[in-house]
Amino acid sequence: MENDTNSKELMEEIAREKVQKIKKFYTHLFIFVIGVIVYVSKAYLGAPLNFWPIKFINEFFMWCWTFIIVVQGIRLFLSQNILSKNWEDQKIKEILEKEKTNKQNWE
């Protein structure tokens, strides 16, 4: 009974951390979209946005920021699907099944 309670608390903690990471990613993505809108309006529409923080938004800055957003998204969403515990268990079972069939073929 105590083990179930501990595992439930652990799962809740993991879920909370996951939700916090997703929340931070979406917040960063929202700020990125605002940055893209400002960059496009400044670079292509000729908006006179040359005050302190916005005058540093240039093409290099946007490429770096885009790279960071993509890496965060990959780490958050793809790594959960590809490198999760379920994936590991499935691969172990798959390898064991292959070994089992190979062993049976030799007998």
Tab-separated table of N, CA, C and O in Angstrom:
chain	number	residue	atom	x	y	z
A	1	MET	N	0.829	-1.190	0.000
A	1	MET	CA	0.000	0.000	0.000
A	1	MET	C	0.876	1.258	0.000
A	1	MET	O	0.608	2.186	-0.724
A	2	GLU	N	1.917	1.261	0.827
A	2	GLU	CA	2.796	2.419	0.908
A	2	GLU	C	3.556	2.615	-0.393
A	2	GLU	O	3.783	3.743	-0.831
A	3	ASN	N	3.941	1.509	-1.046
A	3	ASN	CA	4.652	1.579	-2.313
A	3	ASN	C	3.767	2.213	-3.380
A	3	ASN	O	4.245	2.992	-4.193
A	4	ASP	N	2.479	1.876	-3.387
A	4	ASP	CA	1.554	2.473	-4.347
A	4	ASP	C	1.428	3.976	-4.117
A	4	ASP	O	1.370	4.754	-5.072
A	5	THR	N	1.386	4.384	-2.859
A	5	THR	CA	1.292	5.808	-2.534
A	5	THR	C	2.547	6.549	-2.988
A	5	THR	O	2.451	7.632	-3.572
A	6	ASN	N	3.709	5.957	-2.757
A	6	ASN	CA	4.966	6.581	-3.176
A	6	ASN	C	5.043	6.684	-4.693
A	6	ASN	O	5.475	7.703	-5.225
A	7	SER	N	4.652	5.625	-5.380
A	7	SER	CA	4.712	5.661	-6.839
A	7	SER	C	3.692	6.654	-7.395
A	7	SER	O	3.966	7.330	-8.387
A	8	LYS	N	2.535	6.766	-6.752
A	8	LYS	CA	1.528	7.732	-7.196
A	8	LYS	C	2.043	9.155	-7.012
A	8	LYS	O	1.891	10.000	-7.897
A	9	GLU	N	2.689	9.413	-5.865
A	9	GLU	CA	3.254	10.740	-5.610
A	9	GLU	C	4.376	11.043	-6.601
A	9	GLU	O	4.499	12.172	-7.082
A	10	LEU	N	5.180	10.048	-6.899
A	10	LEU	CA	6.260	10.222	-7.869
A	10	LEU	C	5.696	10.542	-9.250
A	10	LEU	O	6.180	11.437	-9.941
A	11	MET	N	4.662	9.823	-9.653
A	11	MET	CA	4.041	10.067	-10.952
A	11	MET	C	3.416	11.467	-11.011
A	11	MET	O	3.501	12.147	-12.037
A	12	GLU	N	2.809	11.900	-9.904
A	12	GLU	CA	2.242	13.243	-9.867
A	12	GLU	C	3.336	14.301	-9.977
A	12	GLU	O	3.163	15.309	-10.670
A	13	GLU	N	4.457	14.077	-9.331
A	13	GLU	CA	5.574	15.013	-9.402
A	13	GLU	C	6.134	15.081	-10.828
A	13	GLU	O	6.427	16.163	-11.344
A	14	ILE	N	6.268	13.933	-11.453
A	14	ILE	CA	6.747	13.891	-12.844
A	14	ILE	C	5.768	14.611	-13.755
A	14	ILE	O	6.167	15.377	-14.637
A	15	ALA	N	4.474	14.403	-13.536
A	15	ALA	CA	3.458	15.061	-14.349
A	15	ALA	C	3.499	16.575	-14.153
A	15	ALA	O	3.381	17.335	-15.114
A	16	ARG	N	3.676	17.021	-12.909
A	16	ARG	CA	3.774	18.467	-12.633
A	16	ARG	C	4.978	19.080	-13.356
A	16	ARG	O	4.878	20.156	-13.948
A	17	GLU	N	6.116	18.396	-13.292
A	17	GLU	CA	7.315	18.899	-13.966
A	17	GLU	C	7.103	18.964	-15.475
A	17	GLU	O	7.525	19.930	-16.126
A	18	LYS	N	6.456	17.957	-16.023
A	18	LYS	CA	6.185	17.921	-17.458
A	18	LYS	C	5.271	19.076	-17.857
A	18	LYS	O	5.506	19.756	-18.864
A	19	VAL	N	4.241	19.319	-17.065
A	19	VAL	CA	3.314	20.414	-17.347
A	19	VAL	C	4.038	21.750	-17.254
A	19	VAL	O	3.813	22.651	-18.077
A	20	GLN	N	4.927	21.916	-16.277
A	20	GLN	CA	5.690	23.155	-16.148
A	20	GLN	C	6.595	23.373	-17.363
A	20	GLN	O	6.711	24.495	-17.866
A	21	LYS	N	7.224	22.303	-17.843
A	21	LYS	CA	8.073	22.422	-19.028
A	21	LYS	C	7.260	22.818	-20.247
A	21	LYS	O	7.684	23.653	-21.047
A	22	ILE	N	6.087	22.209	-20.402
A	22	ILE	CA	5.219	22.542	-21.534
A	22	ILE	C	4.756	23.988	-21.427
A	22	ILE	O	4.730	24.724	-22.415
A	23	LYS	N	4.402	24.421	-20.223
A	23	LYS	CA	3.958	25.798	-20.009
A	23	LYS	C	5.071	26.786	-20.362
A	23	LYS	O	4.824	27.788	-21.038
A	24	LYS	N	6.300	26.507	-19.926
A	24	LYS	CA	7.430	27.376	-20.248
A	24	LYS	C	7.677	27.419	-21.757
A	24	LYS	O	7.973	28.476	-22.317
A	25	PHE	N	7.550	26.260	-22.417
A	25	PHE	CA	7.760	26.219	-23.862
A	25	PHE	C	6.719	27.067	-24.582
A	25	PHE	O	7.055	27.846	-25.475
A	26	TYR	N	5.452	26.930	-24.212
A	26	TYR	CA	4.406	27.711	-24.870
A	26	TYR	C	4.552	29.204	-24.589
A	26	TYR	O	4.280	30.037	-25.466
A	27	THR	N	5.000	29.561	-23.402
A	27	THR	CA	5.252	30.967	-23.103
A	27	THR	C	6.379	31.494	-23.983
A	27	THR	O	6.271	32.580	-24.574
A	28	HIS	N	7.450	30.721	-24.092
A	28	HIS	CA	8.570	31.111	-24.943
A	28	HIS	C	8.124	31.194	-26.403
A	28	HIS	O	8.522	32.114	-27.127
A	29	LEU	N	7.298	30.252	-26.839
A	29	LEU	CA	6.803	30.262	-28.211
A	29	LEU	C	5.946	31.498	-28.474
A	29	LEU	O	6.044	32.118	-29.544
A	30	PHE	N	5.119	31.881	-27.513
A	30	PHE	CA	4.289	33.077	-27.653
A	30	PHE	C	5.159	34.330	-27.790
A	30	PHE	O	4.921	35.170	-28.667
A	31	ILE	N	6.181	34.442	-26.959
A	31	ILE	CA	7.093	35.586	-27.044
A	31	ILE	C	7.836	35.561	-28.376
A	31	ILE	O	8.061	36.605	-29.004
A	32	PHE	N	8.199	34.371	-28.846
A	32	PHE	CA	8.871	34.230	-30.141
A	32	PHE	C	7.977	34.723	-31.272
A	32	PHE	O	8.439	35.418	-32.174
A	33	VAL	N	6.700	34.374	-31.231
A	33	VAL	CA	5.769	34.815	-32.274
A	33	VAL	C	5.671	36.343	-32.278
A	33	VAL	O	5.650	36.964	-33.347
A	34	ILE	N	5.626	36.938	-31.112
A	34	ILE	CA	5.616	38.406	-31.039
A	34	ILE	C	6.906	38.958	-31.642
A	34	ILE	O	6.882	39.939	-32.396
A	35	GLY	N	8.033	38.325	-31.338
A	35	GLY	CA	9.311	38.746	-31.905
A	35	GLY	C	9.334	38.626	-33.421
A	35	GLY	O	9.869	39.502	-34.112
A	36	VAL	N	8.739	37.571	-33.959
A	36	VAL	CA	8.678	37.396	-35.413
A	36	VAL	C	7.815	38.497	-36.034
A	36	VAL	O	8.175	39.069	-37.077
A	37	ILE	N	6.708	38.800	-35.404
A	37	ILE	CA	5.835	39.863	-35.917
A	37	ILE	C	6.575	41.198	-35.927
A	37	ILE	O	6.523	41.946	-36.917
A	38	VAL	N	7.290	41.497	-34.852
A	38	VAL	CA	8.066	42.745	-34.790
A	38	VAL	C	9.160	42.734	-35.851
A	38	VAL	O	9.363	43.732	-36.558
A	39	TYR	N	9.857	41.617	-35.999
A	39	TYR	CA	10.941	41.532	-36.994
A	39	TYR	C	10.402	41.725	-38.408
A	39	TYR	O	10.964	42.486	-39.199
A	40	VAL	N	9.313	41.044	-38.729
A	40	VAL	CA	8.742	41.156	-40.077
A	40	VAL	C	8.257	42.578	-40.333
A	40	VAL	O	8.490	43.140	-41.413
A	41	SER	N	7.599	43.166	-39.349
A	41	SER	CA	7.108	44.532	-39.552
A	41	SER	C	8.271	45.517	-39.672
A	41	SER	O	8.187	46.492	-40.415
A	42	LYS	N	9.358	45.265	-38.987
A	42	LYS	CA	10.525	46.141	-39.056
A	42	LYS	C	11.312	45.927	-40.347
A	42	LYS	O	11.668	46.889	-41.037
A	43	ALA	N	11.575	44.693	-40.693
A	43	ALA	CA	12.443	44.397	-41.835
A	43	ALA	C	11.732	44.502	-43.176
A	43	ALA	O	12.322	44.986	-44.150
A	44	TYR	N	10.504	44.062	-43.254
A	44	TYR	CA	9.842	43.982	-44.557
A	44	TYR	C	8.760	45.034	-44.765
A	44	TYR	O	8.462	45.385	-45.898
A	45	LEU	N	8.180	45.517	-43.695
A	45	LEU	CA	7.133	46.519	-43.838
A	45	LEU	C	7.642	47.926	-43.555
A	45	LEU	O	6.908	48.891	-43.732
A	46	GLY	N	8.870	48.043	-43.089
A	46	GLY	CA	9.494	49.340	-42.883
A	46	GLY	C	8.975	50.105	-41.678
A	46	GLY	O	9.025	51.334	-41.656
A	47	ALA	N	8.492	49.399	-40.678
A	47	ALA	CA	8.008	50.074	-39.472
A	47	ALA	C	9.185	50.720	-38.743
A	47	ALA	O	10.250	50.119	-38.610
A	48	PRO	N	9.027	51.946	-38.281
A	48	PRO	CA	10.130	52.642	-37.607
A	48	PRO	C	10.284	52.196	-36.153
A	48	PRO	O	9.974	52.929	-35.225
A	49	LEU	N	10.779	50.993	-35.970
A	49	LEU	CA	10.963	50.433	-34.631
A	49	LEU	C	12.452	50.375	-34.317
A	49	LEU	O	13.096	49.346	-34.482
A	50	ASN	N	13.009	51.500	-33.871
A	50	ASN	CA	14.445	51.549	-33.616
A	50	ASN	C	14.774	51.955	-32.193
A	50	ASN	O	15.807	52.543	-31.939
A	51	PHE	N	13.927	51.634	-31.256
A	51	PHE	CA	14.274	51.910	-29.871
A	51	PHE	C	15.015	50.720	-29.295
A	51	PHE	O	15.107	49.662	-29.906
A	52	TRP	N	15.544	50.854	-28.090
A	52	TRP	CA	16.583	49.987	-27.546
A	52	TRP	C	16.416	48.478	-27.739
A	52	TRP	O	17.220	47.902	-28.448
A	53	PRO	N	15.451	47.782	-27.171
A	53	PRO	CA	15.538	46.331	-27.321
A	53	PRO	C	15.192	45.857	-28.724
A	53	PRO	O	15.719	44.857	-29.192
A	54	ILE	N	14.363	46.598	-29.417
A	54	ILE	CA	13.898	46.133	-30.723
A	54	ILE	C	14.916	46.397	-31.823
A	54	ILE	O	14.962	45.673	-32.813
A	55	LYS	N	15.768	47.370	-31.655
A	55	LYS	CA	16.737	47.652	-32.723
A	55	LYS	C	17.771	46.536	-32.866
A	55	LYS	O	18.441	46.438	-33.871
A	56	PHE	N	17.870	45.648	-31.874
A	56	PHE	CA	18.823	44.540	-31.954
A	56	PHE	C	18.230	43.289	-32.604
A	56	PHE	O	18.918	42.289	-32.761
A	57	ILE	N	16.967	43.338	-32.944
A	57	ILE	CA	16.351	42.195	-33.630
A	57	ILE	C	16.753	42.259	-35.101
A	57	ILE	O	16.295	43.112	-35.851
A	58	ASN	N	17.618	41.351	-35.500
A	58	ASN	CA	18.048	41.271	-36.887
A	58	ASN	C	17.934	39.821	-37.350
A	58	ASN	O	17.477	38.952	-36.620
A	59	GLU	N	18.369	39.552	-38.568
A	59	GLU	CA	18.211	38.221	-39.143
A	59	GLU	C	18.995	37.161	-38.371
A	59	GLU	O	18.486	36.070	-38.114
A	60	PHE	N	20.208	37.462	-37.967
A	60	PHE	CA	21.016	36.508	-37.217
A	60	PHE	C	20.347	36.160	-35.883
A	60	PHE	O	20.263	34.991	-35.501
A	61	PHE	N	19.879	37.181	-35.203
A	61	PHE	CA	19.186	36.980	-33.930
A	61	PHE	C	17.961	36.090	-34.112
A	61	PHE	O	17.714	35.181	-33.310
A	62	MET	N	17.197	36.314	-35.174
A	62	MET	CA	15.987	35.522	-35.412
A	62	MET	C	16.332	34.074	-35.756
A	62	MET	O	15.632	33.148	-35.341
A	63	TRP	N	17.408	33.854	-36.514
A	63	TRP	CA	17.815	32.478	-36.826
A	63	TRP	C	18.231	31.734	-35.553
A	63	TRP	O	17.866	30.575	-35.358
A	64	CYS	N	18.976	32.402	-34.700
A	64	CYS	CA	19.398	31.771	-33.437
A	64	CYS	C	18.196	31.466	-32.559
A	64	CYS	O	18.103	30.382	-31.975
A	65	TRP	N	17.278	32.400	-32.464
A	65	TRP	CA	16.089	32.221	-31.640
A	65	TRP	C	15.225	31.085	-32.185
A	65	TRP	O	14.706	30.268	-31.437
A	66	THR	N	15.101	31.017	-33.514
A	66	THR	CA	14.341	29.930	-34.135
A	66	THR	C	14.982	28.582	-33.829
A	66	THR	O	14.291	27.609	-33.510
A	67	PHE	N	16.295	28.516	-33.911
A	67	PHE	CA	17.012	27.279	-33.599
A	67	PHE	C	16.736	26.850	-32.162
A	67	PHE	O	16.485	25.671	-31.889
A	68	ILE	N	16.787	27.804	-31.241
A	68	ILE	CA	16.532	27.496	-29.832
A	68	ILE	C	15.114	26.978	-29.632
A	68	ILE	O	14.901	25.995	-28.912
A	69	ILE	N	14.136	27.606	-30.274
A	69	ILE	CA	12.739	27.158	-30.158
A	69	ILE	C	12.590	25.740	-30.710
A	69	ILE	O	11.921	24.889	-30.101
A	70	VAL	N	13.196	25.459	-31.846
A	70	VAL	CA	13.090	24.122	-32.445
A	70	VAL	C	13.731	23.071	-31.537
A	70	VAL	O	13.171	21.996	-31.316
A	71	VAL	N	14.899	23.375	-30.996
A	71	VAL	CA	15.572	22.432	-30.100
A	71	VAL	C	14.723	22.178	-28.856
A	71	VAL	O	14.577	21.041	-28.409
A	72	GLN	N	14.157	23.236	-28.293
A	72	GLN	CA	13.284	23.059	-27.131
A	72	GLN	C	12.084	22.183	-27.464
A	72	GLN	O	11.712	21.304	-26.688
A	73	GLY	N	11.472	22.415	-28.612
A	73	GLY	CA	10.327	21.608	-29.019
A	73	GLY	C	10.692	20.150	-29.216
A	73	GLY	O	9.964	19.247	-28.793
A	74	ILE	N	11.829	19.907	-29.838
A	74	ILE	CA	12.281	18.526	-30.047
A	74	ILE	C	12.555	17.854	-28.710
A	74	ILE	O	12.131	16.722	-28.479
A	75	ARG	N	13.258	18.554	-27.829
A	75	ARG	CA	13.555	17.972	-26.512
A	75	ARG	C	12.284	17.692	-25.727
A	75	ARG	O	12.189	16.685	-25.023
A	76	LEU	N	11.309	18.568	-25.851
A	76	LEU	CA	10.095	18.434	-25.059
A	76	LEU	C	9.154	17.382	-25.614
A	76	LEU	O	8.667	16.528	-24.880
A	77	PHE	N	8.908	17.405	-26.916
A	77	PHE	CA	7.875	16.548	-27.478
A	77	PHE	C	8.409	15.259	-28.094
A	77	PHE	O	7.860	14.189	-27.868
A	78	LEU	N	9.472	15.331	-28.876
A	78	LEU	CA	9.963	14.123	-29.537
A	78	LEU	C	10.722	13.210	-28.595
A	78	LEU	O	10.632	11.989	-28.713
A	79	SER	N	11.478	13.767	-27.673
A	79	SER	CA	12.237	12.910	-26.770
A	79	SER	C	11.315	12.109	-25.865
A	79	SER	O	11.647	11.004	-25.451
A	80	GLN	N	10.141	12.630	-25.566
A	80	GLN	CA	9.185	11.893	-24.751
A	80	GLN	C	8.670	10.676	-25.508
A	80	GLN	O	8.481	9.616	-24.937
A	81	ASN	N	8.445	10.840	-26.791
A	81	ASN	CA	7.903	9.742	-27.592
A	81	ASN	C	8.976	8.742	-27.989
A	81	ASN	O	8.737	7.538	-28.010
A	82	ILE	N	10.148	9.216	-28.325
A	82	ILE	CA	11.187	8.341	-28.845
A	82	ILE	C	11.987	7.697	-27.720
A	82	ILE	O	12.287	6.511	-27.765
A	83	LEU	N	12.336	8.447	-26.718
A	83	LEU	CA	13.234	7.940	-25.692
A	83	LEU	C	12.543	7.692	-24.351
A	83	LEU	O	13.185	7.711	-23.313
A	84	SER	N	11.275	7.434	-24.377
A	84	SER	CA	10.553	7.223	-23.124
A	84	SER	C	10.764	5.805	-22.602
A	84	SER	O	11.343	4.949	-23.260
A	85	LYS	N	10.283	5.547	-21.413
A	85	LYS	CA	10.400	4.231	-20.792
A	85	LYS	C	9.630	3.185	-21.605
A	85	LYS	O	10.094	2.051	-21.746
A	86	ASN	N	8.465	3.561	-22.132
A	86	ASN	CA	7.700	2.643	-22.981
A	86	ASN	C	8.521	2.213	-24.190
A	86	ASN	O	8.515	1.048	-24.577
A	87	TRP	N	9.196	3.175	-24.802
A	87	TRP	CA	10.010	2.876	-25.973
A	87	TRP	C	11.111	1.896	-25.606
A	87	TRP	O	11.376	0.946	-26.343
A	88	GLU	N	11.758	2.121	-24.468
A	88	GLU	CA	12.820	1.221	-24.022
A	88	GLU	C	12.281	-0.187	-23.800
A	88	GLU	O	12.889	-1.172	-24.235
A	89	ASP	N	11.147	-0.287	-23.127
A	89	ASP	CA	10.550	-1.597	-22.871
A	89	ASP	C	10.188	-2.306	-24.174
A	89	ASP	O	10.414	-3.513	-24.314
A	90	GLN	N	9.628	-1.562	-25.121
A	90	GLN	CA	9.269	-2.165	-26.410
A	90	GLN	C	10.505	-2.663	-27.150
A	90	GLN	O	10.487	-3.754	-27.741
A	91	LYS	N	11.575	-1.893	-27.138
A	91	LYS	CA	12.801	-2.312	-27.820
A	91	LYS	C	13.413	-3.539	-27.155
A	91	LYS	O	13.894	-4.445	-27.835
A	92	ILE	N	13.394	-3.582	-25.846
A	92	ILE	CA	13.923	-4.753	-25.132
A	92	ILE	C	13.128	-5.991	-25.506
A	92	ILE	O	13.703	-7.047	-25.815
A	93	LYS	N	11.804	-5.878	-25.509
A	93	LYS	CA	10.957	-7.012	-25.888
A	93	LYS	C	11.218	-7.432	-27.328
A	93	LYS	O	11.287	-8.623	-27.638
A	94	GLU	N	11.372	-6.440	-28.197
A	94	GLU	CA	11.625	-6.739	-29.610
A	94	GLU	C	12.946	-7.483	-29.784
A	94	GLU	O	13.024	-8.476	-30.516
A	95	ILE	N	13.984	-7.041	-29.109
A	95	ILE	CA	15.295	-7.690	-29.206
A	95	ILE	C	15.238	-9.096	-28.629
A	95	ILE	O	15.793	-10.044	-29.205
A	96	LEU	N	14.562	-9.259	-27.499
A	96	LEU	CA	14.428	-10.590	-26.902
A	96	LEU	C	13.660	-11.533	-27.817
A	96	LEU	O	14.011	-12.716	-27.943
A	97	GLU	N	12.635	-11.039	-28.475
A	97	GLU	CA	11.875	-11.867	-29.415
A	97	GLU	C	12.745	-12.274	-30.605
A	97	GLU	O	12.694	-13.414	-31.056
A	98	LYS	N	13.548	-11.345	-31.103
A	98	LYS	CA	14.440	-11.666	-32.217
A	98	LYS	C	15.452	-12.725	-31.801
A	98	LYS	O	15.728	-13.665	-32.550
A	99	GLU	N	16.018	-12.553	-30.617
A	99	GLU	CA	16.975	-13.532	-30.109
A	99	GLU	C	16.308	-14.896	-29.929
A	99	GLU	O	16.886	-15.925	-30.230
A	100	LYS	N	15.088	-14.884	-29.454
A	100	LYS	CA	14.356	-16.124	-29.235
A	100	LYS	C	14.086	-16.844	-30.558
A	100	LYS	O	14.294	-18.038	-30.679
A	101	THR	N	13.686	-16.082	-31.581
A	101	THR	CA	13.418	-16.703	-32.885
A	101	THR	C	14.709	-17.157	-33.541
A	101	THR	O	14.748	-18.191	-34.193
A	102	ASN	N	15.789	-16.394	-33.383
A	102	ASN	CA	17.081	-16.809	-33.943
A	102	ASN	C	17.568	-18.088	-33.277
A	102	ASN	O	18.108	-18.972	-33.921
A	103	LYS	N	17.378	-18.178	-31.980
A	103	LYS	CA	17.786	-19.360	-31.235
A	103	LYS	C	16.977	-20.572	-31.687
A	103	LYS	O	17.507	-21.663	-31.851
A	104	GLN	N	15.685	-20.373	-31.916
A	104	GLN	CA	14.830	-21.467	-32.349
A	104	GLN	C	15.186	-21.908	-33.764
A	104	GLN	O	15.065	-23.091	-34.105
A	105	ASN	N	15.590	-21.013	-34.603
A	105	ASN	CA	15.978	-21.372	-35.967
A	105	ASN	C	17.229	-22.239	-35.997
A	105	ASN	O	17.391	-23.059	-36.886
A	106	TRP	N	18.141	-22.036	-35.057
A	106	TRP	CA	19.367	-22.819	-35.018
A	106	TRP	C	19.149	-24.211	-34.435
A	106	TRP	O	19.958	-25.096	-34.628
A	107	GLU	N	18.108	-24.386	-33.686
A	107	GLU	CA	17.878	-25.690	-33.063
A	107	GLU	C	17.275	-26.665	-34.011
A	107	GLU	O	16.863	-26.601	-35.032
